[in-house]
Amino acid sequence: MRRLGKQEIEDIAVGAALLGTGGGGDPYIGKLMALQAIEEYGPIQLLSVDEIDDEAVVVPSGMMGAPTVMIEKVPNGEEAIAAFQTLEQYLGKKIFATMPIEAGGINSLLPLALAARLGLPVVDVDGMGRAFPELQMVTFYLDGISATPLVIADEKGNHSVLNTVNNMWAERIARAATIQMGGSVMMAIYPMVGKQLKESGIHHILKLEEDIGRIIREAKGTNANPIAEVLSLVGGFELFKGKVVDINRKTESGFARGTAHIQGFDLYHDQTLEIKFQNEHLLAKTPDQLLCVTPDLIAILDSETGLPITTEGLKYGARCVVIGIPCHPKWRTAKGIETCGPAYFGYDVDYVPVENLVKEGAQTK
Amino acid sequence: MRRLGKQEIEDIAVGAALLGTGGGGDPYIGKLMALQAIEEYGPIQLLSVDEIDDEAVVVPSGMMGAPTVMIEKVPNGEEAIAAFQTLEQYLGKKIFATMPIEAGGINSLLPLALAARLGLPVVDVDGMGRAFPELQMVTFYLDGISATPLVIADEKGNHSVLNTVNNMWAERIARAATIQMGGSVMMAIYPMVGKQLKESGIHHILKLEEDIGRIIREAKGTNANPIAEVLSLVGGFELFKGKVVDINRKTESGFARGTAHIQGFDLYHDQTLEIKFQNEHLLAKTPDQLLCVTPDLIAILDSETGLPITTEGLKYGARCVVIGIPCHPKWRTAKGIETCGPAYFGYDVDYVPVENLVKEGAQTK
């Protein structure tokens, strides 16, 4: 057991935004909410998965919707409590702890804010090891765990308890309701017990986020290269370096979808990188070559500070380094690729692990 | 207390389709489901509102969606039971009886089928005295009663419990979920106690439906004029007589919307009637004159048999009589007209009671 204070929250926010690969919501909002909750209610208890009883009920909490909407419709904290308590009442069981469903700016930090307010522990685990845009895109789904009963709640006081025959239906019905409820809602989803988390979750994700954030923070004002250090920590690769020259972004079907173009510098001069996103960055390619594709991670970092840039924060002229990180091995199985691979999102490329793409790229140079 | 057997079901189906003003779902499907349930489980107990305890919990059940979808996606009966039992569990209270939410082909008969299967009584009351397309369009809403908690359930096994801050939000969120769930769902909605029903419901609606159906049935093969007898029973007016020459119908936003044109006969030769509908018939006019508009009732009857024709059953060449019936006085209040009047549906006319429009029409002839 550890306690998370303000410095840990600051670091986690940065690491979560990096693993959030452009999505998962604005880290600034999530950070403010978690910091304020700690200010009012004291530090948060963080448990590793091994510290949880096999029968203890754990419920992930987070936001669903378009990150572009979330930055204009900031949650007030009551929605998350309403969703959580409604699910607890519906289950008729005491919920022991909460956890993030994904690694991503707001969705790594909202469970911390909720935990502080309700006096619950947070478990150091998630279901993606990154961020993904849809509800069924979690390791729990790969392992046959139901997303429902789930609760979504909006800031007006509306809430809905959903029970579906499978997780694709949960995504479909909840997404339609979310759009009506204003484009973003808070949710309590995938109720599980400790045993399921131990087998199916991605462990130590908050620790990894915190480590990434600390590296980037500690490099500030020194000669250290934060990007190189992060790549070394996560086993990732520099894919591209350049300046954002074009962003095409729209909010449709409840998602932030679009394309960004980055004009190359240095090694990459005379090249243009295209990045496609649906909340998260999903594909990075030059006209000649695929560089990285979902479920592997594509993050865009500020080339000076190493700080991650979200899709909604991406601006014309931003100087950035694009990195690729191998996803968790669960995503590289046949069902993993079927669930979150390029074909699911309509991209006409086969999934190739980022480390192989990087090797091929080096050979063709 | 009365018991409803097969003959009563047959008559109620006809009367319900007439008061359903083109909507409320296909009476044939609802009738078959109710007849089959009686066959298996025996006659249904019908209670008048006065026979209900003030504290007894009563929950209307019915279908939500586009009638054009319902005729292709016939409910199997399990959806209604799932919706009802999920709501009972959520309320944590025993439900004493069910009732129709509206008068309309399928929605008057589905509660009878459910009651037979669950061994519950049905209360002789509804919330419209006709059919309307949206959830907040009930006298219960006018009297401040909440539509939620409500449950919607589909034939696949998905269900959703909804709690909203008002009934407009219930309509909006449930409609979006219904579209995702295949365009029609079963619902359990507006949980009430006996006292609320006594004050806010429209009493003796099933009795009225049965009387209408019996008149039309008994006129068959005799010289009696069933349409004249029905008009005398309900205090209605003949508005038009003719042949359907044009129907424009589409399923959009979860509703069956469109326009029908009827070419006049006899008294009405050289005139064309236009009828606009959204599930239900909402407006009837000639190029010169408004004849009847929501919340008053517009029904289309087969000119030979007097049998009502639903919007999805309306065919080119059908010979018909269009009648208008004054709505319940609750709909003629300021809040009633705001809720279901022409302006709500986007028609640029003021509400004028059908009896006044008929009087004006007679004067201009």
XYZ file of C-alpha atoms in Angstrom:
730
model
C 0.000 0.000 0.000
C 1.178 3.510 -0.839
C -0.338 6.944 -0.424
C -0.617 9.286 -3.386
C -0.143 12.986 -2.702
C 0.043 16.021 -4.934
C 3.454 15.331 -6.505
C 2.392 11.803 -7.448
C -0.795 13.183 -9.026
C 1.231 15.678 -11.097
C 3.518 12.909 -12.352
C 0.712 10.426 -13.015
C -1.144 13.071 -15.066
C 1.827 13.440 -17.409
C 2.491 9.704 -17.755
C -1.194 8.984 -18.270
C -1.429 11.553 -21.046
C 1.564 9.939 -22.772
C 0.125 6.417 -22.569
C -3.253 7.938 -23.506
C -1.824 8.384 -27.034
C -3.674 11.633 -27.640
C -6.971 10.524 -26.088
C -8.367 9.608 -22.712
C -9.369 13.181 -22.040
C -7.521 16.328 -21.085
C -4.947 15.571 -18.350
C -5.244 19.108 -16.951
C -8.912 18.727 -15.979
C -8.384 15.309 -14.435
C -5.363 16.560 -12.530
C -7.198 19.564 -11.124
C -10.059 17.372 -9.990
C -7.731 14.882 -8.292
C -5.643 17.642 -6.667
C -8.746 19.365 -5.346
C -10.090 16.106 -3.947
C -6.782 15.430 -2.168
C -6.771 18.981 -0.826
C -10.210 18.417 0.697
C -10.096 14.771 1.708
C -6.381 13.904 2.100
C -4.051 11.491 0.259
C -5.340 8.485 -1.673
C -4.610 4.892 -0.735
C -3.089 2.956 -3.671
C -3.143 -0.855 -3.502
C -1.388 -3.273 -5.813
C -3.543 -6.023 -7.309
C -1.881 -8.572 -5.018
C -3.190 -6.745 -1.972
C -6.846 -7.289 -2.999
C -8.989 -10.189 -1.770
C -10.129 -12.531 -4.535
C -13.773 -11.761 -3.669
C -13.462 -7.975 -3.182
C -15.669 -6.034 -5.613
C -13.762 -3.434 -7.653
C -15.461 -1.047 -10.092
C -13.568 1.065 -12.637
C -14.830 4.619 -13.027
C -14.193 7.122 -15.763
C -15.589 9.287 -18.491
C -17.157 8.216 -21.769
C -17.496 10.517 -24.766
C -15.509 12.837 -26.982
C -12.473 14.491 -25.343
C -13.250 17.601 -27.387
C -16.548 17.836 -25.492
C -15.018 17.065 -22.090
C -12.803 20.138 -22.164
C -15.893 22.353 -22.482
C -18.200 20.367 -20.187
C -16.030 19.820 -17.119
C -17.480 17.235 -14.702
C -18.441 18.557 -11.261
C -17.624 15.303 -9.462
C -21.232 14.508 -8.523
C -21.830 12.530 -11.746
C -19.090 10.057 -10.838
C -20.493 9.593 -7.345
C -24.025 9.145 -8.732
C -22.824 6.531 -11.233
C -20.798 4.669 -8.620
C -23.455 4.666 -5.915
C -26.216 3.714 -8.355
C -24.178 0.706 -9.458
C -23.422 -0.249 -5.855
C -27.154 -0.145 -5.065
C -27.997 -2.107 -8.211
C -25.404 -4.786 -7.452
C -26.605 -4.931 -3.874
C -22.959 -5.307 -2.814
C -20.437 -3.031 -1.161
C -17.787 -1.841 -3.624
C -14.352 -2.183 -2.051
C -12.262 -0.045 -4.398
C -12.145 1.761 -7.722
C -9.533 1.803 -10.520
C -8.927 3.359 -13.937
C -10.398 1.575 -16.946
C -7.622 2.950 -19.173
C -4.424 4.968 -19.144
C -5.308 8.442 -20.329
C -5.320 12.006 -19.137
C -8.672 12.272 -17.497
C -9.508 8.595 -17.119
C -6.415 7.816 -15.069
C -7.135 10.683 -12.703
C -10.906 10.684 -12.273
C -10.832 7.429 -10.274
C -8.311 9.080 -7.949
C -10.622 12.065 -7.418
C -13.568 9.744 -6.789
C -11.558 7.573 -4.398
C -10.497 10.611 -2.364
C -14.073 11.867 -2.107
C -15.526 8.484 -1.155
C -12.605 7.383 1.051
C -12.003 4.275 -1.086
C -8.674 2.758 -2.134
C -7.551 2.738 -5.782
C -6.101 -0.418 -7.314
C -2.940 -0.060 -9.446
C -4.324 -1.762 -12.560
C -6.242 -0.927 -15.743
C -7.793 -2.760 -18.685
C -5.831 -1.321 -21.620
C -2.295 -0.292 -20.656
C -3.038 2.657 -22.937
C -6.263 4.427 -24.013
C -8.807 3.176 -26.554
C -12.039 4.796 -27.728
C -14.628 2.047 -27.163
C -15.971 0.222 -24.104
C -15.243 -3.317 -25.265
C -11.573 -2.507 -25.930
C -10.275 -3.841 -22.629
C -8.382 -6.957 -21.631
C -11.449 -7.846 -19.518
C -13.420 -8.253 -22.744
C -10.712 -10.512 -24.184
C -11.114 -12.632 -21.054
C -14.922 -12.833 -21.305
C -15.786 -10.411 -18.480
C -19.036 -8.450 -18.950
C -19.021 -4.643 -19.157
C -22.460 -4.617 -17.537
C -24.247 -3.855 -15.333
C -22.844 -0.417 -16.057
C -24.127 3.016 -15.093
C -23.711 6.270 -17.006
C -24.597 9.597 -15.392
C -24.616 13.175 -16.654
C -24.163 16.538 -14.922
C -27.893 17.271 -15.119
C -28.807 14.359 -12.844
C -29.865 11.793 -15.476
C -28.526 8.280 -15.144
C -28.990 4.938 -16.813
C -28.217 1.372 -15.694
C -27.456 -0.850 -18.661
C -27.441 -4.642 -18.889
C -26.460 -6.112 -22.236
C -25.947 -9.535 -23.769
C -22.397 -8.638 -24.762
C -19.923 -5.774 -24.579
C -20.425 -4.644 -28.174
C -24.080 -3.942 -27.357
C -22.996 -2.096 -24.218
C -20.780 0.156 -26.347
C -23.494 0.744 -28.928
C -26.365 1.575 -26.575
C -24.294 3.545 -24.057
C -22.682 5.589 -26.864
C -26.102 6.596 -28.233
C -27.278 7.592 -24.753
C -24.023 9.511 -24.149
C -24.575 11.599 -27.266
C -28.083 12.531 -26.038
C -26.736 13.281 -22.564
C -24.473 15.978 -24.001
C -21.533 14.134 -25.545
C -19.780 13.077 -22.359
C -20.874 11.230 -19.217
C -19.339 9.601 -16.162
C -19.524 5.862 -15.926
C -19.123 2.985 -13.471
C -18.461 -0.121 -15.552
C -17.020 -3.654 -15.626
C -17.756 -4.566 -12.015
C -15.218 -7.268 -11.122
C -13.795 -9.191 -8.202
C -10.147 -9.299 -7.175
C -9.532 -12.697 -8.761
C -10.640 -11.439 -12.190
C -8.429 -8.366 -11.886
C -5.394 -10.458 -10.989
C -5.847 -12.624 -14.073
C -7.087 -10.109 -16.601
C -5.889 -6.621 -15.657
C -2.720 -4.805 -16.686
C -0.818 -4.430 -13.430
C 1.214 -1.450 -12.114
C -0.126 0.991 -14.678
C -0.284 3.947 -12.269
C 3.283 3.203 -11.190
C 4.379 3.275 -14.839
C 2.546 6.552 -15.433
C 4.147 8.062 -12.364
C 7.633 6.946 -13.470
C 7.139 8.466 -16.938
C 5.902 11.724 -15.413
C 8.822 11.877 -12.985
C 11.410 11.371 -15.746
C 9.923 14.206 -17.773
C 9.665 16.492 -14.707
C 13.188 15.802 -13.496
C 14.682 16.439 -16.945
C 13.374 19.999 -16.906
C 16.160 22.570 -16.676
C 18.876 19.904 -17.036
C 20.740 18.525 -20.028
C 18.892 15.230 -19.810
C 16.854 14.108 -22.840
C 13.444 13.180 -21.380
C 12.212 11.559 -24.596
C 15.194 9.212 -24.816
C 14.765 8.287 -21.164
C 11.055 7.591 -21.575
C 11.740 5.460 -24.665
C 14.251 3.480 -22.698
C 11.765 2.971 -19.816
C 8.854 1.803 -21.975
C 10.850 0.042 -24.731
C 9.610 2.460 -27.385
C 10.947 4.031 -30.603
C 11.271 7.505 -32.057
C 9.194 7.435 -35.258
C 9.302 11.018 -36.495
C 10.204 14.605 -35.644
C 8.657 17.698 -37.140
C 6.100 20.501 -37.085
C 2.313 20.176 -37.228
C 1.157 21.677 -40.528
C -2.454 20.517 -40.782
C -5.168 19.252 -38.449
C -8.574 18.094 -39.540
C -10.710 17.329 -36.504
C -14.452 16.800 -36.070
C -16.738 15.504 -33.350
C -18.924 12.818 -34.910
C -20.856 9.803 -33.588
C -19.704 10.808 -30.119
C -15.986 10.679 -30.956
C -13.261 13.190 -31.827
C -12.119 11.943 -35.235
C -9.579 13.324 -37.649
C -6.170 13.464 -39.261
C -3.006 15.473 -38.516
C -0.032 16.085 -40.815
C 3.463 16.700 -39.515
C 6.238 18.129 -41.721
C 9.609 16.485 -40.964
C 12.772 18.018 -39.498
C 16.395 16.815 -39.324
C 16.567 13.113 -40.233
C 12.988 13.366 -41.513
C 13.226 16.464 -43.727
C 11.298 16.238 -47.008
C 8.927 13.736 -45.375
C 5.367 14.236 -44.111
C 3.819 12.076 -41.428
C 0.086 11.464 -41.360
C -1.593 10.533 -38.079
C -5.181 9.285 -37.939
C -7.160 9.405 -34.716
C -10.496 8.468 -33.144
C -10.093 10.013 -29.683
C -6.694 8.193 -29.648
C -3.939 8.184 -32.300
C -4.467 4.977 -34.227
C -2.182 5.036 -37.266
C 1.038 6.833 -38.255
C 2.441 6.656 -41.789
C 4.468 8.511 -44.369
C 3.408 8.285 -48.022
C 5.931 5.420 -48.393
C 5.726 3.559 -45.142
C 3.546 2.513 -42.229
C 5.340 3.517 -39.015
C 3.006 2.352 -36.263
C -0.595 1.178 -36.019
C -3.119 0.299 -33.296
C -3.027 -1.582 -30.911
C 0.589 -0.352 -30.580
C 0.841 3.098 -28.991
C 1.479 6.326 -30.903
C 2.248 9.345 -28.720
C 3.074 12.892 -29.773
C 5.496 14.704 -27.447
C 6.576 18.325 -27.338
C 10.113 18.233 -28.788
C 11.466 20.631 -26.133
C 9.855 19.439 -22.917
C 8.872 15.866 -23.782
C 5.355 16.604 -22.511
C 2.604 14.640 -24.301
C 0.139 16.470 -26.571
C -3.517 15.320 -26.766
C -5.474 15.342 -30.033
C -7.544 18.284 -28.824
C -4.360 20.120 -27.786
C -2.614 19.585 -31.132
C -2.029 22.981 -32.755
C -0.640 24.208 -36.045
C 3.090 24.853 -35.714
C 3.645 22.598 -32.693
C 7.147 21.091 -32.817
C 6.966 17.492 -31.795
C 8.487 14.042 -31.651
C 6.234 11.107 -32.488
C 7.007 7.893 -30.649
C 5.769 4.302 -30.951
C 5.480 1.884 -28.026
C 4.728 -1.856 -28.193
C 1.285 -2.594 -26.713
C 0.665 -5.173 -23.980
C 1.049 -8.756 -25.321
C -2.691 -9.403 -24.747
C -3.439 -7.004 -27.612
C -1.192 -8.957 -29.973
C -3.340 -12.095 -29.808
C -5.824 -12.840 -32.606
C -8.773 -11.624 -30.488
C -6.808 -8.574 -29.378
C -6.087 -7.540 -32.961
C -9.658 -8.273 -34.011
C -10.889 -6.035 -31.184
C -8.566 -3.040 -31.572
C -6.490 -3.662 -34.688
C -6.434 -1.558 -37.871
C -9.262 -3.489 -39.599
C -11.719 -2.708 -36.775
C -11.201 1.012 -37.371
C -11.488 0.639 -41.142
C -7.787 1.020 -42.013
C -6.710 -1.134 -44.915
C -3.390 -2.328 -43.453
C -2.357 -5.457 -41.604
C -1.151 -5.170 -38.046
C 2.637 -5.402 -37.833
C 4.373 -4.901 -34.455
C 6.015 -1.483 -34.210
C 9.463 -3.004 -33.538
C 9.257 -4.865 -36.896
C 8.097 -1.747 -38.738
C 11.023 0.186 -37.274
C 13.443 -2.566 -38.350
C 12.018 -2.576 -41.912
C 12.272 1.222 -42.031
C 15.937 1.106 -41.040
C 16.664 -1.470 -43.780
C 14.969 0.576 -46.535
C 16.983 3.690 -45.661
C -63.900 -6.707 -11.439
C -64.520 -8.334 -14.808
C -62.788 -11.092 -16.713
C -61.632 -10.530 -20.261
C -61.857 -13.500 -22.636
C -61.250 -13.879 -26.353
C -64.281 -11.942 -27.607
C -63.423 -8.969 -25.397
C -59.839 -9.033 -26.739
C -61.094 -9.013 -30.335
C -63.325 -6.016 -29.629
C -60.717 -4.120 -27.620
C -58.206 -4.572 -30.464
C -60.539 -2.813 -32.907
C -61.502 -0.004 -30.553
C -57.882 0.525 -29.533
C -56.777 0.803 -33.153
C -59.477 3.440 -33.742
C -58.487 5.535 -30.724
C -54.859 4.882 -31.685
C -55.422 7.301 -34.610
C -53.175 5.380 -36.957
C -50.422 4.681 -34.423
C -49.886 2.693 -31.260
C -48.707 -0.309 -33.226
C -50.401 -2.945 -35.326
C -53.567 -4.217 -33.592
C -53.230 -7.638 -35.204
C -49.917 -8.439 -33.493
C -51.106 -7.220 -30.114
C -54.320 -9.181 -30.466
C -52.530 -12.417 -31.346
C -50.221 -12.030 -28.371
C -53.102 -11.375 -25.968
C -55.200 -14.240 -27.389
C -52.313 -16.648 -27.118
C -51.636 -15.605 -23.529
C -55.304 -16.142 -22.610
C -55.235 -19.517 -24.334
C -52.285 -20.564 -22.198
C -52.994 -18.823 -18.893
C -56.766 -18.186 -18.829
C -58.865 -14.995 -18.764
C -57.510 -11.680 -17.532
C -58.781 -9.859 -14.471
C -59.827 -6.269 -15.279
C -60.188 -3.839 -12.374
C -61.640 -0.357 -12.477
C -59.506 2.385 -10.952
C -61.867 2.590 -7.978
C -61.072 -0.985 -7.053
C -57.354 -0.216 -6.527
C -55.832 0.657 -3.143
C -54.367 4.138 -2.948
C -50.945 2.644 -2.160
C -50.966 -0.235 -4.685
C -48.086 0.027 -7.193
C -49.235 -0.050 -10.818
C -46.815 -0.017 -13.768
C -47.894 0.590 -17.371
C -46.229 -1.627 -19.946
C -46.007 -1.263 -23.699
C -43.827 -0.850 -26.736
C -41.692 2.128 -27.718
C -40.503 2.733 -31.274
C -41.697 2.979 -34.839
C -44.851 0.949 -35.649
C -43.333 0.275 -39.079
C -40.527 -1.578 -37.289
C -42.834 -3.418 -34.885
C -44.655 -5.229 -37.678
C -41.375 -6.772 -38.815
C -39.834 -7.337 -35.381
C -42.654 -9.004 -33.468
C -42.032 -9.181 -29.708
C -41.693 -12.676 -28.225
C -43.209 -11.724 -24.861
C -39.995 -12.190 -22.878
C -38.928 -8.558 -23.391
C -42.028 -7.296 -21.571
C -41.470 -9.667 -18.678
C -37.792 -8.703 -18.467
C -38.670 -4.989 -18.440
C -41.392 -5.452 -15.831
C -39.396 -7.680 -13.502
C -36.280 -5.523 -13.780
C -38.320 -2.489 -12.731
C -39.923 -4.406 -9.861
C -36.479 -5.409 -8.633
C -35.146 -1.871 -9.035
C -38.113 -0.369 -7.150
C -37.739 -3.021 -4.459
C -41.547 -3.188 -4.310
C -44.116 -5.711 -5.451
C -46.041 -4.452 -8.510
C -49.764 -5.057 -7.982
C -51.070 -4.583 -11.541
C -50.279 -3.342 -15.023
C -52.193 -1.076 -17.433
C -51.875 0.424 -20.907
C -49.987 3.698 -21.224
C -52.055 4.673 -24.269
C -54.966 3.578 -26.449
C -53.515 2.017 -29.552
C -53.383 -1.259 -31.381
C -50.450 -2.949 -29.778
C -50.098 -0.815 -26.676
C -53.624 -1.511 -25.460
C -53.146 -5.255 -25.866
C -49.588 -5.909 -24.755
C -50.403 -5.168 -21.108
C -53.192 -7.760 -21.361
C -50.773 -10.371 -22.699
C -48.287 -9.541 -19.946
C -50.974 -9.655 -17.254
C -52.141 -13.091 -18.401
C -48.605 -14.441 -18.352
C -47.730 -12.995 -14.962
C -51.157 -13.602 -13.369
C -51.595 -9.883 -12.606
C -54.752 -7.794 -12.920
C -55.058 -5.004 -15.490
C -56.441 -1.617 -14.506
C -59.008 -0.004 -16.835
C -57.172 3.301 -17.302
C -54.536 4.893 -19.530
C -52.568 8.131 -19.761
C -53.693 9.499 -23.123
C -57.244 8.404 -24.042
C -55.707 8.037 -27.508
C -52.164 7.337 -28.790
C -49.281 9.823 -28.952
C -45.724 9.278 -30.178
C -43.589 10.487 -27.232
C -43.145 9.347 -23.637
C -43.960 12.650 -21.949
C -47.296 12.933 -23.776
C -49.424 11.527 -20.960
C -51.790 13.065 -18.443
C -49.356 11.832 -15.776
C -46.785 14.291 -17.115
C -49.334 17.119 -16.973
C -49.823 16.214 -13.312
C -46.111 16.170 -12.505
C -45.623 12.394 -12.262
C -42.165 11.109 -13.284
C -41.752 8.701 -16.209
C -38.752 7.178 -14.425
C -37.418 4.875 -13.176
C -38.275 3.224 -16.471
C -36.896 0.089 -18.072
C -36.572 -0.668 -21.783
C -35.744 -4.181 -22.982
C -35.097 -5.674 -26.414
C -35.594 -9.157 -27.856
C -31.853 -9.876 -27.709
C -31.762 -9.649 -23.908
C -30.403 -6.112 -23.497
C -32.111 -3.838 -20.997
C -31.627 -0.411 -19.533
C -32.964 1.253 -16.364
C -33.276 4.993 -16.823
C -33.613 7.732 -14.198
C -33.977 11.254 -15.505
C -34.472 14.729 -14.093
C -37.631 15.180 -16.161
C -39.789 13.356 -18.683
C -38.415 15.173 -21.728
C -34.984 13.763 -20.893
C -36.526 10.314 -20.477
C -37.983 10.553 -23.983
C -34.733 11.808 -25.472
C -32.375 9.256 -23.935
C -34.744 6.277 -24.209
C -35.499 7.107 -27.866
C -31.789 7.110 -28.751
C -31.294 3.776 -26.980
C -34.404 2.347 -28.706
C -32.983 3.182 -32.127
C -29.763 1.310 -31.246
C -31.746 -1.606 -29.851
C -33.360 -2.163 -33.249
C -36.064 0.499 -33.536
C -38.559 -0.961 -31.071
C -38.356 -2.120 -27.455
C -40.673 -3.123 -24.636
C -40.907 -0.777 -21.692
C -42.118 -0.596 -18.108
C -42.623 3.073 -17.312
C -44.354 5.656 -15.084
C -44.517 3.542 -11.922
C -47.456 4.944 -9.938
C -49.657 4.215 -6.950
C -53.447 3.885 -7.026
C -54.043 7.399 -5.698
C -52.096 8.966 -8.584
C -53.984 6.872 -11.126
C -57.343 7.902 -9.692
C -56.474 11.585 -9.987
C -54.456 11.623 -13.180
C -55.490 8.679 -15.388
C -58.143 8.517 -18.082
C -60.660 6.050 -16.671
C -62.614 3.289 -18.451
C -60.492 3.389 -21.603
C -60.572 -0.400 -22.174
C -64.359 -0.362 -21.707
C -64.630 2.368 -24.362
C -62.373 0.431 -26.744
C -64.448 -2.691 -26.230
C -67.712 -0.804 -26.907
C -66.300 0.657 -30.143
C -65.114 -2.764 -31.272
C -68.453 -4.388 -30.464
C -70.416 -1.769 -32.436
C -68.233 -2.329 -35.509
C -68.417 -6.130 -35.150
C -72.172 -6.244 -34.637
C -72.816 -4.008 -37.652
C -71.168 -6.552 -39.954
C -73.671 -8.191 -42.304
C -76.502 -5.876 -41.168
C -77.790 -2.584 -42.509
C -76.404 -0.686 -39.537
C -73.856 2.086 -40.217
C -70.980 1.333 -37.844
C -69.256 4.657 -38.450
C -72.344 6.685 -37.542
C -72.815 4.597 -34.410
C -69.197 5.016 -33.351
C -69.401 8.783 -33.927
C -72.476 8.903 -31.755
C -70.748 6.898 -28.992
C -67.565 9.012 -28.888
C -69.090 12.393 -29.826
C -67.072 12.598 -33.038
C -67.496 14.026 -36.529
C -67.129 12.797 -40.082
C -64.422 14.986 -41.638
C -63.905 13.493 -45.087
C -64.583 10.540 -47.355
C -62.462 9.395 -50.269
C -59.696 7.237 -51.695
C -56.024 7.207 -50.724
C -54.026 8.512 -53.697
C -50.598 9.148 -52.223
C -48.578 8.038 -49.189
C -45.141 9.299 -48.277
C -43.804 7.388 -45.310
C -40.329 7.073 -43.809
C -38.831 5.730 -40.613
C -36.650 8.489 -39.159
C -35.354 9.367 -35.694
C -37.138 6.238 -34.455
C -40.580 7.302 -35.700
C -42.784 6.494 -38.701
C -43.275 9.942 -40.237
C -45.089 11.006 -43.365
C -48.029 12.436 -45.251
C -51.055 10.838 -46.938
C -53.367 12.381 -49.533
C -57.000 11.338 -49.922
C -59.058 12.250 -52.989
C -62.667 13.114 -52.034
C -65.896 11.306 -52.926
C -69.584 12.334 -52.707
C -69.908 15.514 -50.639
C -66.129 15.941 -50.839
C -65.564 15.505 -54.602
C -62.990 17.879 -56.106
C -61.318 18.135 -52.712
C -58.098 16.551 -51.498
C -57.397 15.893 -47.839
C -53.841 15.908 -46.513
C -53.019 13.952 -43.354
C -49.703 14.362 -41.553
C -48.467 11.727 -39.127
C -45.657 10.907 -36.712
C -46.645 7.362 -35.680
C -50.128 8.873 -35.079
C -52.237 11.093 -37.392
C -51.639 14.613 -36.173
C -53.186 17.010 -38.682
C -55.911 16.823 -41.344
C -56.511 19.659 -43.776
C -57.740 20.504 -47.246
C -55.956 23.246 -49.196
C -58.608 25.667 -47.884
C -59.321 24.531 -44.399
C -57.935 22.895 -41.274
C -60.275 20.025 -40.336
C -58.728 18.563 -37.201
C -55.407 18.840 -35.379
C -53.634 17.209 -32.437
C -54.426 16.752 -29.532
C -57.886 16.000 -31.028
C -58.114 12.541 -32.581
C -57.999 11.833 -36.332
C -58.919 8.254 -37.309
C -59.117 6.713 -40.767
C -61.790 4.021 -41.119
C -62.495 1.599 -43.937
C -65.604 3.038 -45.584
C -67.258 -0.393 -45.930
C -66.523 -2.110 -42.642
C -65.768 0.838 -40.357
C -62.540 -0.894 -39.310
C -59.690 1.475 -38.408
C -56.602 1.682 -40.660
C -53.138 2.265 -39.137
C -50.522 4.474 -40.827
C -48.466 1.407 -41.744
C -51.616 -0.299 -43.134
C -52.617 2.672 -45.264
C -52.487 1.631 -48.944
C -52.991 3.337 -52.282
C -56.610 3.010 -53.367
C -58.055 2.370 -49.889
C -61.575 3.799 -49.616
C -61.990 5.455 -46.289
C -63.853 7.809 -44.004
C -61.774 10.199 -41.893
C -63.273 11.101 -38.538
C -62.360 13.604 -35.830
C -62.966 13.082 -32.099
C -62.570 15.643 -29.315
C -59.653 14.747 -27.063
C -59.873 14.424 -23.282
C -60.322 17.849 -21.600
C -56.893 17.504 -19.911
C -55.295 17.931 -23.358
C -57.154 21.181 -23.948
C -55.423 22.983 -21.069
C -52.489 25.314 -21.778
C -49.956 22.655 -20.650
C -51.803 19.966 -22.611
C -51.627 21.978 -25.842
C -47.992 22.911 -25.178
C -47.185 19.207 -24.722
C -49.056 17.683 -27.691
C -50.464 20.579 -29.699
C -49.609 21.488 -33.297
C -46.699 23.802 -32.380
C -44.835 20.968 -30.589
C -44.829 18.949 -33.815
C -43.792 21.951 -35.910
C -47.147 22.667 -37.568
C -47.770 26.350 -38.091
C -51.429 26.392 -37.008
C -53.163 27.242 -33.740
C -55.058 24.537 -31.931
C -58.823 24.899 -32.456
C -61.170 22.238 -31.028
C -62.475 19.932 -33.745
C -66.122 20.787 -32.959
C -65.378 24.468 -33.694
C -63.528 23.614 -36.915
C -66.491 21.501 -38.031
C -68.882 24.363 -37.238
C -66.724 26.840 -39.223
C -66.556 24.387 -42.124
C -70.348 24.072 -42.221
C -70.685 27.879 -42.292
C -68.261 28.341 -45.189
C -70.037 25.731 -47.323
